[in-house]
Short mmCIF file of C-alpha atoms and ligand atoms in Angstrom, two decimals:
data_model
loop_
_atom_site.label_atom_id
_atom_site.label_comp_id
_atom_site.label_asym_id
_atom_site.label_seq_id
_atom_site.Cartn_x
_atom_site.Cartn_y
_atom_site.Cartn_z
CA MET A 1 107.07 73.39 128.54
CA LYS A 2 109.80 73.23 125.89
CA LEU A 3 109.37 75.17 122.26
CA LEU A 4 111.97 74.55 119.71
CA PHE A 5 111.49 77.17 116.99
CA ALA A 6 112.43 76.87 113.41
CA ALA A 7 112.95 78.69 110.64
CA ALA A 8 115.57 79.51 107.41
CA GLU A 9 116.18 83.60 108.44
CA ILE A 10 116.45 84.53 111.79
CA PHE A 11 117.58 88.29 112.33
CA PRO A 12 120.26 89.75 112.79
CA TYR A 13 121.97 86.14 111.36
CA ALA A 14 120.73 86.10 108.32
CA LYS A 15 117.44 88.23 106.71
CA THR A 16 115.93 88.21 103.06
CA GLY A 17 112.31 89.81 104.14
CA GLY A 18 109.43 89.64 107.01
CA LEU A 19 110.12 85.93 107.95
CA ALA A 20 113.68 86.57 109.99
CA ASP A 21 112.09 89.24 111.56
CA VAL A 22 109.34 86.84 112.94
CA ALA A 23 111.60 84.44 113.47
CA GLN A 24 113.65 86.82 115.97
CA ALA A 25 111.00 89.05 117.60
CA LEU A 26 107.72 86.38 118.70
CA PRO A 27 110.77 83.78 120.42
CA THR A 28 111.94 86.70 122.11
CA THR A 29 109.11 87.32 123.56
CA LEU A 30 107.53 84.14 124.10
CA ALA A 31 110.90 83.83 125.73
CA LYS A 32 109.10 85.42 128.85
CA GLU A 33 106.68 83.13 129.48
CA ILE A 34 108.13 79.86 128.40
CA ASP A 35 112.11 77.92 127.63
CA VAL A 36 112.53 78.61 123.91
CA LEU A 37 115.12 77.23 121.50
CA SER A 38 115.69 78.68 117.79
CA VAL A 39 117.21 76.80 115.08
CA MET A 40 117.81 77.76 111.39
CA PRO A 41 120.65 76.83 108.95
CA LEU A 42 124.28 78.20 109.53
CA TYR A 43 124.91 79.30 105.96
CA ASP A 44 128.23 80.68 105.22
CA PHE A 45 127.87 83.52 105.16
CA ILE A 46 126.83 84.49 108.75
CA ASP A 47 129.25 86.11 110.63
CA ARG A 48 130.23 83.67 113.20
CA GLU A 49 132.84 86.16 115.02
CA LYS A 50 130.52 88.90 114.87
CA PHE A 51 127.58 86.97 116.08
CA ALA A 52 129.89 84.80 118.72
CA LEU A 53 129.03 81.17 117.61
CA THR A 54 130.60 78.31 119.08
CA ALA A 55 130.82 75.00 118.00
CA MET A 56 129.10 72.36 120.55
CA ASN A 57 130.60 69.35 121.07
CA GLU A 58 127.26 67.21 119.28
CA SER A 59 127.61 65.67 115.73
CA PHE A 60 125.95 62.84 113.83
CA GLN A 61 124.76 62.07 110.22
CA ILE A 62 121.34 61.93 108.63
CA THR A 63 120.16 59.74 105.27
CA LEU A 64 118.21 60.82 103.20
CA GLY A 65 117.69 58.72 100.20
CA LYS A 66 121.01 57.13 99.53
CA ASP A 67 122.92 59.59 100.87
CA ILE A 68 124.25 60.37 104.04
CA TYR A 69 124.87 64.20 105.51
CA GLU A 70 127.60 64.93 108.10
CA ILE A 71 125.79 67.03 110.78
CA SER A 72 128.00 69.57 112.82
CA LEU A 73 125.69 72.15 115.93
CA PHE A 74 127.21 75.45 117.07
CA GLU A 75 125.30 77.98 119.05
CA GLY A 76 124.90 81.74 119.67
CA MET A 77 122.56 83.53 121.76
CA ASN A 78 120.60 87.04 120.69
CA GLN A 79 118.71 88.49 123.45
CA GLY A 80 118.22 85.94 125.66
CA VAL A 81 117.22 83.58 123.15
CA ARG A 82 119.30 80.54 122.40
CA THR A 83 119.72 79.35 118.86
CA LEU A 84 121.22 76.29 117.49
CA PHE A 85 122.93 76.61 114.49
CA VAL A 86 123.22 73.31 111.35
CA TYR A 87 125.86 73.30 109.35
CA GLU A 88 125.84 71.21 106.55
CA ALA A 89 128.09 71.23 103.34
CA THR A 90 125.03 71.29 100.99
CA LEU A 91 122.83 73.33 102.94
CA CYS A 92 125.32 76.46 103.90
CA HIS A 93 127.36 76.76 100.90
CA CYS A 94 125.63 79.53 99.69
CA ILE A 95 125.66 83.05 99.47
CA THR A 96 122.14 84.15 100.39
CA PRO A 97 119.87 81.71 101.80
CA TYR A 98 117.44 80.35 99.32
CA GLY A 99 119.31 81.26 95.11
CA ASN A 100 121.11 84.08 93.27
CA LYS A 101 120.67 85.90 90.72
CA ASN A 102 119.85 83.02 88.08
CA GLY A 103 117.27 82.13 90.50
CA ASP A 104 116.71 79.63 93.37
CA TYR A 105 119.14 77.11 93.70
CA LEU A 106 118.64 73.52 91.90
CA SER A 107 119.45 71.95 95.55
CA ASN A 108 117.32 73.39 97.66
CA ASP A 109 115.20 69.79 97.84
CA ILE A 110 117.81 68.61 99.39
CA ARG A 111 119.06 71.43 101.14
CA PHE A 112 115.78 72.15 103.47
CA GLY A 113 115.53 68.70 103.44
CA ILE A 114 118.31 68.63 105.53
CA PHE A 115 117.78 71.12 107.81
CA SER A 116 114.27 69.60 108.10
CA LYS A 117 114.87 65.95 109.49
CA THR A 118 117.66 67.66 111.29
CA VAL A 119 115.31 69.81 113.01
CA VAL A 120 113.29 66.63 114.21
CA ILE A 121 116.20 64.70 115.50
CA LEU A 122 117.49 67.92 117.53
CA ALA A 123 113.94 68.01 118.73
CA GLN A 124 114.08 64.35 120.09
CA MET A 125 117.92 65.19 121.54
CA PHE A 126 116.16 68.48 123.40
CA GLU A 127 113.38 67.00 124.96
CA ILE A 128 111.12 69.06 123.09
CA ASP A 129 107.49 69.95 123.61
CA VAL A 130 106.22 71.60 120.68
CA LEU A 131 107.41 71.92 117.26
CA HIS A 132 107.08 75.29 115.87
CA LEU A 133 107.93 75.39 111.98
CA ASN A 134 107.54 78.21 109.60
CA ASP A 135 107.03 77.90 106.04
CA TRP A 136 108.01 75.20 103.39
CA HIS A 137 111.76 75.53 104.31
CA THR A 138 110.75 73.66 107.86
CA ALA A 139 107.44 71.44 106.79
CA LEU A 140 108.86 68.83 105.55
CA SER A 141 109.93 67.91 109.70
CA ALA A 142 105.93 67.82 110.06
CA LEU A 143 105.84 64.63 108.09
CA TRP A 144 109.14 63.37 109.39
CA ALA A 145 108.23 63.85 113.11
CA LYS A 146 104.74 61.80 112.64
CA GLU A 147 107.28 58.83 111.80
CA ILE A 148 109.92 59.77 114.03
CA LEU A 149 108.69 61.38 116.84
CA PRO A 150 104.34 60.88 116.74
CA GLU A 151 104.25 62.44 120.29
CA LEU A 152 105.45 65.57 119.52
CA HIS A 153 103.10 68.34 119.21
CA VAL A 154 104.18 70.47 115.57
CA ILE A 155 102.46 73.82 114.47
CA PHE A 156 103.35 75.29 111.04
CA THR A 157 102.97 78.70 110.44
CA ILE A 158 102.28 80.09 106.48
CA HIS A 159 103.82 83.44 106.17
CA ASN A 160 103.27 83.44 102.29
CA LEU A 161 101.99 81.22 100.53
CA ALA A 162 103.19 82.15 97.40
CA PHE A 163 106.58 80.62 98.21
CA GLN A 164 105.46 76.78 98.50
CA GLY A 165 109.14 74.79 98.13
CA HIS A 166 107.95 72.55 94.72
CA PHE A 167 109.95 70.21 93.24
CA PRO A 168 110.11 67.63 90.45
CA ARG A 169 108.62 64.45 91.24
CA GLU A 170 112.37 63.00 91.65
CA SER A 171 112.46 64.82 94.71
CA MET A 172 110.65 61.89 96.56
CA GLU A 173 113.61 59.78 96.32
CA ARG A 174 116.01 62.40 96.35
CA LEU A 175 114.45 63.18 99.76
CA GLY A 176 113.63 59.52 100.48
CA LEU A 177 110.19 60.22 101.39
CA ARG A 178 107.86 57.37 101.16
CA GLU A 179 105.30 56.27 98.07
CA HIS A 180 102.31 56.75 100.24
CA TYR A 181 102.52 60.27 100.55
CA PHE A 182 102.60 60.89 96.97
CA THR A 183 98.98 61.45 96.86
CA PRO A 184 96.70 64.66 96.19
CA GLU A 185 95.73 64.74 100.24
CA GLY A 186 99.47 64.55 100.55
CA ILE A 187 102.24 66.52 98.88
CA GLU A 188 101.64 65.35 95.36
CA PHE A 189 101.08 68.75 93.41
CA TRP A 190 100.52 68.77 89.74
CA GLY A 191 102.48 65.55 89.35
CA GLY A 192 105.63 67.21 91.43
CA VAL A 193 106.16 67.34 95.62
CA ASN A 194 104.89 70.53 97.21
CA CYS A 195 106.71 70.77 100.94
CA MET A 196 103.95 73.49 101.63
CA LYS A 197 101.45 70.49 101.45
CA ALA A 198 103.38 68.70 103.83
CA GLY A 199 103.38 71.51 106.64
CA ILE A 200 99.87 71.73 106.09
CA ALA A 201 98.52 68.68 106.54
CA TYR A 202 100.94 66.52 109.23
CA SER A 203 101.27 70.00 111.81
CA ASP A 204 98.70 69.56 114.36
CA VAL A 205 98.10 73.30 114.33
CA VAL A 206 98.22 75.74 111.47
CA THR A 207 98.02 79.30 111.27
CA THR A 208 98.72 82.05 109.30
CA VAL A 209 99.86 85.56 110.04
CA SER A 210 96.83 87.48 109.71
CA PRO A 211 93.13 86.79 110.46
CA THR A 212 92.26 88.12 106.61
CA TYR A 213 94.82 86.17 105.09
CA ALA A 214 93.37 83.02 106.75
CA LYS A 215 90.23 83.79 104.96
CA GLU A 216 91.71 84.82 101.78
CA ILE A 217 94.46 81.96 101.22
CA MET A 218 90.77 79.63 100.84
CA LEU A 219 89.73 81.90 98.13
CA PRO A 220 90.98 80.73 94.36
CA GLU A 221 92.73 84.65 94.05
CA PHE A 222 95.04 84.52 96.91
CA GLY A 223 95.19 80.65 97.53
CA CYS A 224 98.07 79.66 95.13
CA GLY A 225 96.33 76.85 93.91
CA LEU A 226 95.61 75.18 97.79
CA GLU A 227 93.00 76.75 98.27
CA GLY A 228 90.78 74.02 98.34
CA PHE A 229 93.54 71.93 100.19
CA ILE A 230 93.25 74.16 102.68
CA GLN A 231 90.05 74.76 102.99
CA VAL A 232 90.28 70.79 103.94
CA HIS A 233 92.56 71.72 107.05
CA SER A 234 90.66 74.91 108.21
CA PRO A 235 88.96 73.32 111.20
CA LYS A 236 93.00 74.14 112.41
CA LEU A 237 94.05 76.63 110.78
CA HIS A 238 94.01 80.49 113.14
CA GLY A 239 95.13 83.56 112.08
CA ILE A 240 97.50 85.72 113.92
CA LEU A 241 98.50 88.98 113.10
CA ASN A 242 102.53 89.43 113.36
CA GLY A 243 104.15 92.45 115.56
CA ILE A 244 107.46 94.07 115.48
CA ASP A 245 110.21 94.09 118.02
CA THR A 246 110.09 97.32 119.75
CA VAL A 247 112.66 97.58 121.00
CA LEU A 248 114.66 97.12 117.01
CA PHE A 249 111.84 99.26 115.71
CA ASP A 250 111.75 102.49 118.17
CA PRO A 251 113.42 106.04 117.29
CA LEU A 252 113.75 106.69 120.10
CA ILE A 253 116.90 104.60 120.24
CA ASP A 254 117.19 103.35 116.69
CA PRO A 255 120.80 103.97 116.12
CA ALA A 256 120.24 103.95 112.30
CA LEU A 257 119.24 107.32 112.41
CA PRO A 258 121.06 110.16 112.70
CA LYS A 259 118.21 112.23 115.35
CA ASN A 260 116.01 109.86 117.40
CA TYR A 261 112.93 111.07 118.46
CA GLY A 262 109.76 110.26 120.00
CA LEU A 263 106.06 111.78 120.65
CA GLU A 264 107.96 113.97 122.54
CA LYS A 265 111.39 115.12 119.75
CA PHE A 266 108.86 114.78 117.32
CA THR A 267 110.50 117.33 115.15
CA ASN A 268 113.73 115.89 114.73
CA LYS A 269 111.56 113.26 112.76
CA LYS A 270 111.74 116.35 110.20
CA LYS A 271 116.01 116.50 110.44
CA ASN A 272 115.59 113.08 109.62
CA LYS A 273 113.79 113.90 106.56
CA ILE A 274 116.50 116.47 105.57
CA LEU A 275 119.01 114.76 105.94
CA PHE A 276 117.91 111.99 103.90
CA CYS A 277 116.83 114.66 101.05
CA GLU A 278 119.95 116.54 100.57
CA GLU A 279 122.15 112.82 100.73
CA HIS A 280 119.66 111.64 98.18
CA GLY A 281 119.56 114.38 95.91
CA LEU A 282 115.53 115.46 96.24
CA ARG A 283 115.04 118.86 96.14
CA ASP A 284 112.80 120.98 98.35
CA VAL A 285 112.32 119.55 101.56
CA GLN A 286 109.28 120.96 102.72
CA LYS A 287 106.76 118.53 100.30
CA PRO A 288 106.04 115.59 101.32
CA LEU A 289 108.69 111.89 101.56
CA ILE A 290 106.90 108.98 100.39
CA VAL A 291 109.16 105.65 100.72
CA PHE A 292 108.27 102.11 99.35
CA ILE A 293 110.46 99.59 100.77
CA GLY A 294 110.43 95.84 99.38
CA ARG A 295 111.05 93.53 97.18
CA PHE A 296 110.88 94.24 93.29
CA THR A 297 108.12 92.11 92.87
CA GLU A 298 104.39 91.80 91.72
CA GLN A 299 103.16 91.13 95.24
CA LYS A 300 104.58 94.40 96.60
CA GLY A 301 102.00 96.00 93.96
CA LEU A 302 105.61 97.95 92.66
CA ASP A 303 104.32 97.09 88.46
CA VAL A 304 101.05 98.87 89.33
CA ILE A 305 103.29 101.88 91.24
CA ILE A 306 105.85 101.54 87.52
CA GLU A 307 102.67 102.07 85.69
CA ALA A 308 101.71 104.99 87.72
CA LEU A 309 105.07 106.86 88.06
CA PRO A 310 104.83 109.23 84.91
CA LYS A 311 101.06 110.50 86.70
CA LEU A 312 103.16 110.17 90.00
CA LEU A 313 106.57 112.37 89.01
CA THR A 314 103.89 115.02 88.05
CA MET A 315 102.52 115.66 91.64
CA LYS A 316 103.94 117.60 94.41
CA PHE A 317 106.11 114.94 96.56
CA ASN A 318 109.48 113.19 96.28
CA PHE A 319 109.20 110.01 96.03
CA ALA A 320 112.26 107.40 97.21
CA ILE A 321 112.51 103.59 96.84
CA LEU A 322 114.74 101.10 98.31
CA GLY A 323 114.41 97.62 97.15
CA GLU A 324 115.78 94.62 95.17
CA GLY A 325 114.01 92.18 92.70
CA ASP A 326 113.24 91.75 89.30
CA GLU A 327 115.11 93.38 87.20
CA ALA A 328 113.26 94.63 84.33
CA MET A 329 111.36 96.93 87.04
CA ALA A 330 114.75 98.14 88.33
CA GLU A 331 115.82 99.23 85.04
CA THR A 332 112.63 101.22 84.21
CA LEU A 333 112.90 102.68 87.91
CA LYS A 334 116.73 103.63 87.28
CA ILE A 335 115.93 105.35 84.04
CA ALA A 336 112.71 107.22 85.79
CA SER A 337 114.90 108.44 88.87
CA LYS A 338 117.84 109.59 86.16
CA ASN A 339 114.89 111.82 84.81
CA HIS A 340 113.15 113.15 87.65
CA ASP A 341 114.98 114.84 90.72
CA ASN A 342 111.96 114.08 92.75
CA PHE A 343 112.89 110.62 92.40
CA SER A 344 115.55 108.86 93.78
CA ILE A 345 116.38 104.88 94.33
CA GLN A 346 118.40 102.57 95.83
CA PHE A 347 119.09 99.36 95.00
CA GLY A 348 120.04 96.55 97.09
CA TYR A 349 119.15 94.97 100.70
CA ASP A 350 120.47 97.85 103.18
CA GLU A 351 119.05 97.58 107.24
CA SER A 352 120.40 100.78 108.35
CA LEU A 353 119.38 102.74 105.68
CA SER A 354 115.51 101.09 105.39
CA HIS A 355 115.30 102.66 109.43
CA ARG A 356 116.47 105.74 108.44
CA MET A 357 113.82 105.50 105.36
CA TYR A 358 110.88 104.96 107.45
CA ALA A 359 112.38 107.84 109.54
CA ALA A 360 112.97 110.16 107.42
CA ALA A 361 109.11 109.92 105.28
CA ASP A 362 105.85 111.25 106.00
CA LEU A 363 103.91 108.33 104.06
CA LEU A 364 104.88 104.76 103.13
CA LEU A 365 103.74 103.28 100.06
CA MET A 366 102.41 99.75 100.11
CA PRO A 367 99.69 98.57 97.23
CA SER A 368 100.03 94.94 97.89
CA ARG A 369 98.47 92.88 95.39
CA PHE A 370 98.49 89.98 98.46
CA GLU A 371 99.88 90.68 102.11
CA PRO A 372 100.05 87.78 104.70
CA CYS A 373 100.72 90.50 107.37
CA GLY A 374 103.10 92.95 105.90
CA LEU A 375 105.70 94.29 108.64
CA ASN A 376 106.74 97.76 106.33
CA GLN A 377 103.30 99.35 107.13
CA LEU A 378 103.51 98.14 111.28
CA ILE A 379 107.17 99.92 111.66
CA SER A 380 105.48 102.88 109.53
CA LEU A 381 103.06 103.48 112.17
CA ARG A 382 106.16 103.21 115.30
CA TYR A 383 107.79 105.56 113.32
CA GLY A 384 105.27 107.60 112.86
CA THR A 385 104.98 107.57 108.73
CA ILE A 386 101.88 107.20 107.84
CA PRO A 387 100.83 103.99 105.47
CA ILE A 388 99.05 104.39 102.04
CA VAL A 389 98.17 100.81 101.79
CA ASN A 390 95.48 98.12 99.59
CA ASP A 391 92.83 96.66 101.60
CA VAL A 392 94.25 93.04 101.92
CA GLY A 393 95.63 90.58 104.23
CA GLY A 394 97.39 92.15 107.37
CA LEU A 395 97.02 95.75 105.89
CA HIS A 396 93.43 95.32 106.53
CA ASP A 397 93.78 93.93 109.82
CA SER A 398 96.50 96.81 110.94
CA VAL A 399 95.17 100.05 108.91
CA ARG A 400 92.33 101.44 108.65
CA ASP A 401 91.17 104.32 106.01
CA ILE A 402 91.52 107.93 107.59
CA ASP A 403 87.48 108.25 106.11
CA ASP A 404 86.36 104.98 107.85
CA THR A 405 84.90 105.14 111.60
CA ASP A 406 83.14 102.19 111.44
CA ARG A 407 86.80 99.98 112.22
CA SER A 408 88.80 99.52 114.76
CA VAL A 409 91.97 98.85 114.14
CA CYS A 410 95.52 99.35 115.66
CA GLY A 411 96.52 102.10 112.97
CA GLN A 412 95.17 105.13 110.22
CA GLY A 413 96.44 105.67 106.72
CA ILE A 414 94.89 105.81 103.42
CA VAL A 415 93.54 102.47 101.79
CA LEU A 416 92.90 102.11 98.22
CA SER A 417 89.34 100.55 97.35
CA LYS A 418 91.52 98.66 94.98
CA LEU A 419 94.59 98.15 93.29
CA SER A 420 94.93 99.93 90.25
CA SER A 421 97.31 102.86 88.82
CA ASN A 422 94.64 105.69 89.22
CA ALA A 423 93.70 103.72 92.74
CA ILE A 424 97.31 104.66 93.57
CA VAL A 425 97.33 108.47 91.92
CA ARG A 426 94.63 108.76 93.58
CA SER A 427 95.38 107.79 96.76
CA VAL A 428 98.42 109.65 96.26
CA LYS A 429 96.34 112.87 96.23
CA ARG A 430 94.20 112.10 98.92
CA ALA A 431 97.33 111.64 101.10
CA LEU A 432 98.94 115.21 99.61
CA GLN A 433 95.81 116.62 100.31
CA LEU A 434 95.96 115.65 103.90
CA PHE A 435 99.59 116.95 104.55
CA THR A 436 98.77 120.10 103.92
CA SER A 437 96.01 120.00 107.08
CA THR A 438 98.98 120.27 109.08
CA LYS A 439 97.63 119.74 112.49
CA LEU A 440 95.58 116.55 111.35
CA PHE A 441 98.47 115.12 109.29
CA LEU A 442 100.45 115.56 112.92
CA LYS A 443 97.87 114.41 114.83
CA ILE A 444 97.30 111.28 113.25
CA SER A 445 101.22 110.34 112.65
CA LYS A 446 101.45 111.07 116.34
CA ALA A 447 98.50 108.53 117.60
CA ASN A 448 100.05 106.14 114.99
CA MET A 449 102.85 105.87 117.42
CA HIS A 450 101.22 105.19 120.49
CA CYS A 451 100.03 102.15 118.45
CA ASP A 452 100.34 98.43 119.92
CA VAL A 453 102.45 96.73 116.77
CA SER A 454 104.55 94.95 119.45
CA PHE A 455 104.51 91.11 119.35
CA GLU A 456 103.24 90.75 123.17
CA GLU A 457 99.49 90.27 122.24
CA SER A 458 100.42 87.61 119.27
CA ALA A 459 102.99 86.18 121.45
CA LYS A 460 99.46 85.33 123.93
CA SER A 461 97.85 83.53 121.32
CA TYR A 462 100.68 81.69 119.87
CA LEU A 463 101.14 80.18 123.83
CA LYS A 464 97.15 79.15 124.21
CA LEU A 465 97.49 77.41 120.74
CA TYR A 466 100.83 75.40 122.41
CA ARG A 467 99.20 75.10 125.70
CA LYS A 468 96.24 73.72 124.19
CA LEU A 469 97.97 70.80 122.75
CA VAL A 470 100.43 69.72 125.21
P1 ADP B 1 108.62 90.34 102.75
O1 ADP B 1 107.03 90.13 102.41
O2 ADP B 1 109.39 90.46 101.73
O3 ADP B 1 108.86 89.27 103.59
P2 ADP B 1 107.19 91.88 105.54
O4 ADP B 1 106.88 93.14 104.79
O5 ADP B 1 107.05 90.60 105.41
O6 ADP B 1 107.71 91.67 103.53
O7 ADP B 1 108.81 92.75 105.72
C1 ADP B 1 109.81 92.98 105.40
C2 ADP B 1 110.69 93.37 105.71
O8 ADP B 1 112.12 93.24 104.93
C3 ADP B 1 110.94 94.54 106.62
O9 ADP B 1 111.57 95.06 107.51
C4 ADP B 1 111.50 96.12 105.67
O10 ADP B 1 111.78 96.36 105.85
C5 ADP B 1 112.51 94.94 105.07
N1 ADP B 1 113.07 95.17 103.95
C6 ADP B 1 112.22 94.81 102.65
N2 ADP B 1 113.35 95.21 101.32
C7 ADP B 1 114.22 96.13 102.16
C8 ADP B 1 115.73 96.18 101.56
N3 ADP B 1 115.83 96.46 100.14
N4 ADP B 1 116.48 96.80 102.38
C9 ADP B 1 116.31 96.56 104.14
N5 ADP B 1 115.26 96.54 104.29
C10 ADP B 1 114.35 95.49 103.77
#
């Protein structure tokens, strides 16, 4: 079986979040069983030399509406997976994949239209059996595959329903889409075009990244306006929990860590904490260290953390945040960190620093309002860092409360029953209390490191779905 795995970002070439991690880890695991080819855009910011990307002889044209686009191909290898890179100027001339500080690029309809159509041409060129699409950036491939290659089997994974690829009605013409798709059963949404709907409607199988999120997206609270549409397509919907690459995220060999550790050399974890605290001006390293890593958005519950901040910062722990996003949130955090020596904030995206923070921390705070899967909590389990999470989506499927003896899921942590600033304060208090029970805290941290957070089991579920299709 030959699989083509298409995504707008794949680690280490480009990463803005969990999609890139999954688009690296899942094909790497699948490649042990089947023939896998990945494909992504060759954005200008990708370092071709560093990743030894080479030009292929193939180049061709594609048409969208009245316009013709020149496509050239490159290729590279990473951890045994061959990746094709699509180069076209409109698609690739950018400093980040989706937008800049002024918002999303206005040409994203065309950019990802070019990518999506090219993906179908590549499926034809490389005689692919199953095309695995990811998120709205590749969703139009499902529609074009039905037109150009009807025998191709298509699976579409929703990584985050909050990003759907909405565009004005004029995009129909710009993309050269036939009018008959512009219906509520097709890709029309509130008078505009919705790319995500194409992935859901025209794929043979739809998956999302945790069993709980698969149920949640059929509810108005989590469905982002598509709950009814997803209910209609629910017979082909499956929830498969993500994993992480346990080699890239392994505290025993992680090159980003000042001190490597595992279950045996666990005392080294504390050395990482001491170094991190010293480096970031956090006093009294004996206090617990709690970290938050991620996008500054309401999805991640950062607005509620900010609401709780005045109380949190009077409590006896050090708090460190790494991330970027909403400017107003960033500004509030910046001011708070200036006034408190138990609070440090690092702005930006820093892969290596994030690894050091997972290793240094005693606890990870992740009170997401909604969370399709979430990788931070899986990484924290792997690094022996106890997660404090809200009880939604993939967080529900991967972390159970330390007092909950009824459910058996992979990891243990502190689980909020509902999101509010008071609930965050209460949960942090519980976490600090747990920290005082040194032996129990250590036992849970170490037990969490035993959890299987790899992609092995999930890859088996995907393989089953692929095999059913062909
Ligand atoms: P998202 O919704 O942002 O995709 P996930 O939990 O699925 O969230 O995945 C987030 C991934 O991005 C994790 O690997 C996390 O460590 C990483 N990450 C998030 N923000 C940053 C940052 N500012 N710097 C480094 N890594 C980050």
